[in-house]
């Protein structure tokens, strides 16, 4: 931002008036009182200058924000520059635009009662005014004077549903992963006793969680990829949860063949992202497709951080994020995605045990 400010100041120094001192001396003399018109016009000049300076300063700040966000156009915005512009310049509140008719009314009054509007334009062209605008905008940004308060952040997060993905990630961990991961290897060890031992096979006691970018999770993974076949179900265990007595938990084991080897592992979709998909298709929830994508990324980032912070979950489950729109053409498939991750886990020794 500092480099950008220096560039803007240099540009203003060249393009703006170089005779500022003479301008101020000639303007604010008794011989030019008629420029201001009446007393109200004189006061409106400074009010108008203040509003215009605030608008210009805010636009400069948003240009810096746009430049910063443009670096993440592929990772955050799927390569769409319209999304970057929307997030950098648009606002959901119409209150800032209410100043425009007020500004027009003041300029009209000054034009009818003297040459106040001409004077405002002349002042705006002075380089000192431009320097003040940029400097105040830079200082306010660096000192974080424009940052919202905690109450404002809470209101914005509630109105724009910015904390949905974060909450879903923690709920998914405490309500599901933290329950099934302990004892996962022993349950897979018990299940593998029934597999065909005459064929070369690899049993990976790890949970692979599928996260499609569209957030749509079909009821059956085999319907999304016929190469995956249901091989069985792990032994169940029970737990008492929130009034549900002896609630039963179990996982589905899937099998696929690659390089004359049968691979067995636990695969399932992250069920909370299906809620995001359903929210984006519900008028009551008010979640747009862009908001859904952002919340999915928040969910993934939060959940990955939670998983990595716990050695037990870190070694026993992996998140597989993929663009499901590119799947189904034969070149990419869920099976290939899982196989590549298994091979990577085996080479990185990220799998604690294989049978």
Short mmCIF file of C-alpha atoms in Angstrom, two decimals, residues 145-279:
data_model
loop_
_atom_site.label_atom_id
_atom_site.label_comp_id
_atom_site.label_asym_id
_atom_site.label_seq_id
_atom_site.Cartn_x
_atom_site.Cartn_y
_atom_site.Cartn_z
CA UNK A 145 -9.26 3.02 12.12
CA UNK A 146 -11.81 1.83 9.58
CA UNK A 147 -11.99 -1.72 10.97
CA UNK A 148 -15.44 -2.67 12.27
CA UNK A 149 -16.06 -3.05 15.99
CA UNK A 150 -16.85 -6.43 17.53
CA UNK A 151 -20.57 -5.68 17.52
CA UNK A 152 -20.43 -4.60 13.87
CA UNK A 153 -18.51 -7.76 12.95
CA UNK A 154 -21.08 -9.87 14.77
CA UNK A 155 -23.94 -8.15 12.93
CA UNK A 156 -22.25 -8.50 9.53
CA UNK A 157 -21.44 -12.17 10.13
CA UNK A 158 -25.05 -12.81 11.12
CA UNK A 159 -26.56 -10.88 8.19
CA UNK A 160 -24.21 -12.25 5.53
CA UNK A 161 -23.87 -15.75 7.07
CA UNK A 162 -20.09 -15.54 7.21
CA UNK A 163 -19.71 -17.95 10.15
CA UNK A 164 -21.67 -20.89 8.70
CA UNK A 165 -18.68 -22.84 7.39
CA UNK A 166 -16.71 -22.27 10.59
CA UNK A 167 -19.54 -23.55 12.78
CA UNK A 168 -20.22 -26.55 10.54
CA UNK A 169 -16.57 -27.60 10.73
CA UNK A 170 -16.50 -27.60 14.54
CA UNK A 171 -19.88 -29.34 14.71
CA UNK A 172 -18.68 -32.02 12.30
CA UNK A 173 -15.58 -32.63 14.40
CA UNK A 174 -17.18 -32.76 17.84
CA UNK A 175 -20.37 -34.44 16.69
CA UNK A 176 -18.82 -37.06 14.44
CA UNK A 177 -15.08 -37.30 13.77
CA UNK A 178 -14.05 -37.19 17.41
CA UNK A 179 -16.38 -40.14 18.05
CA UNK A 180 -15.53 -42.46 15.17
CA UNK A 181 -11.78 -41.91 14.76
CA UNK A 182 -10.75 -43.54 18.07
CA UNK A 183 -10.84 -47.28 17.51
CA UNK A 184 -11.08 -46.93 13.72
CA UNK A 185 -8.03 -49.09 13.07
CA UNK A 186 -9.19 -51.87 15.36
CA UNK A 187 -12.62 -51.93 13.68
CA UNK A 188 -10.95 -52.14 10.26
CA UNK A 189 -8.71 -54.91 11.59
CA UNK A 190 -11.80 -56.87 12.60
CA UNK A 191 -13.52 -56.25 9.29
CA UNK A 192 -10.57 -57.24 7.03
CA UNK A 193 -10.71 -60.83 8.22
CA UNK A 194 -13.53 -61.45 5.75
CA UNK A 195 -11.81 -60.25 2.56
CA UNK A 196 -10.56 -62.49 -0.23
CA UNK A 197 -6.96 -63.41 0.65
CA UNK A 198 -6.27 -65.05 -2.73
CA UNK A 199 -6.01 -61.63 -4.40
CA UNK A 200 -3.40 -58.97 -3.87
CA UNK A 201 -4.97 -56.33 -1.72
CA UNK A 202 -4.19 -53.22 0.30
CA UNK A 203 -6.40 -52.31 3.24
CA UNK A 204 -5.95 -48.72 4.36
CA UNK A 205 -7.40 -48.03 7.81
CA UNK A 206 -8.07 -44.39 7.06
CA UNK A 207 -11.15 -42.28 6.42
CA UNK A 208 -11.12 -40.29 3.18
CA UNK A 209 -13.64 -37.45 3.27
CA UNK A 210 -14.88 -36.25 -0.11
CA UNK A 211 -15.63 -32.53 -0.52
CA UNK A 212 -16.94 -31.56 -3.98
CA UNK A 213 -16.79 -27.83 -4.74
CA UNK A 214 -20.44 -27.75 -5.75
CA UNK A 215 -21.28 -29.10 -2.26
CA UNK A 216 -23.69 -31.57 -3.85
CA UNK A 217 -23.37 -35.03 -2.30
CA UNK A 218 -25.32 -37.77 -4.09
CA UNK A 219 -26.91 -40.44 -1.87
CA UNK A 220 -24.59 -43.09 -3.29
CA UNK A 221 -20.88 -42.72 -3.99
CA UNK A 222 -21.05 -45.68 -6.38
CA UNK A 223 -23.56 -43.70 -8.47
CA UNK A 224 -21.01 -40.88 -8.78
CA UNK A 225 -18.23 -43.35 -9.64
CA UNK A 226 -19.18 -46.95 -10.64
CA UNK A 227 -15.56 -48.05 -10.20
CA UNK A 228 -16.05 -47.79 -6.44
CA UNK A 229 -17.86 -50.76 -4.98
CA UNK A 230 -19.25 -51.29 -1.51
CA UNK A 231 -17.14 -53.97 0.18
CA UNK A 232 -18.90 -54.03 3.52
CA UNK A 233 -19.50 -52.17 6.76
CA UNK A 234 -17.18 -51.90 9.75
CA UNK A 235 -18.30 -53.31 13.10
CA UNK A 236 -20.52 -50.75 14.78
CA UNK A 237 -20.10 -49.17 18.18
CA UNK A 238 -22.67 -47.37 20.29
CA UNK A 239 -22.62 -44.13 22.23
CA UNK A 240 -25.11 -42.09 24.21
CA UNK A 241 -25.44 -38.66 22.62
CA UNK A 242 -27.76 -35.80 23.61
CA UNK A 243 -30.56 -38.04 24.82
CA UNK A 244 -30.13 -40.67 22.09
CA UNK A 245 -29.44 -43.86 24.00
CA UNK A 246 -27.11 -46.40 22.43
CA UNK A 247 -26.76 -44.51 19.17
CA UNK A 248 -25.02 -46.74 16.61
CA UNK A 249 -22.03 -45.61 14.53
CA UNK A 250 -20.49 -47.51 11.62
CA UNK A 251 -18.65 -46.76 8.38
CA UNK A 252 -18.89 -48.11 4.86
CA UNK A 253 -15.81 -49.76 3.35
CA UNK A 254 -15.29 -49.25 -0.37
CA UNK A 255 -13.15 -51.22 -2.78
CA UNK A 256 -11.63 -50.44 -6.16
CA UNK A 257 -9.15 -52.23 -8.39
CA UNK A 258 -6.01 -50.58 -9.75
CA UNK A 259 -2.82 -52.15 -11.12
CA UNK A 260 -4.14 -55.67 -10.37
CA UNK A 261 -4.49 -54.74 -6.72
CA UNK A 262 -7.67 -54.39 -4.65
CA UNK A 263 -7.71 -51.27 -2.48
CA UNK A 264 -9.98 -51.13 0.56
CA UNK A 265 -10.61 -47.91 2.47
CA UNK A 266 -13.28 -45.86 4.17
CA UNK A 267 -14.83 -43.20 1.95
CA UNK A 268 -17.72 -40.82 2.57
CA UNK A 269 -18.85 -37.30 1.80
CA UNK A 270 -18.60 -34.54 4.38
CA UNK A 271 -22.29 -34.35 5.23
CA UNK A 272 -22.24 -30.69 6.42
CA UNK A 273 -21.47 -29.40 2.93
CA UNK A 274 -24.71 -30.97 1.73
CA UNK A 275 -26.41 -28.55 4.12
CA UNK A 276 -24.59 -25.71 2.35
CA UNK A 277 -25.90 -26.98 -0.99
CA UNK A 278 -29.45 -27.18 0.32
CA UNK A 279 -29.15 -23.71 1.88
#
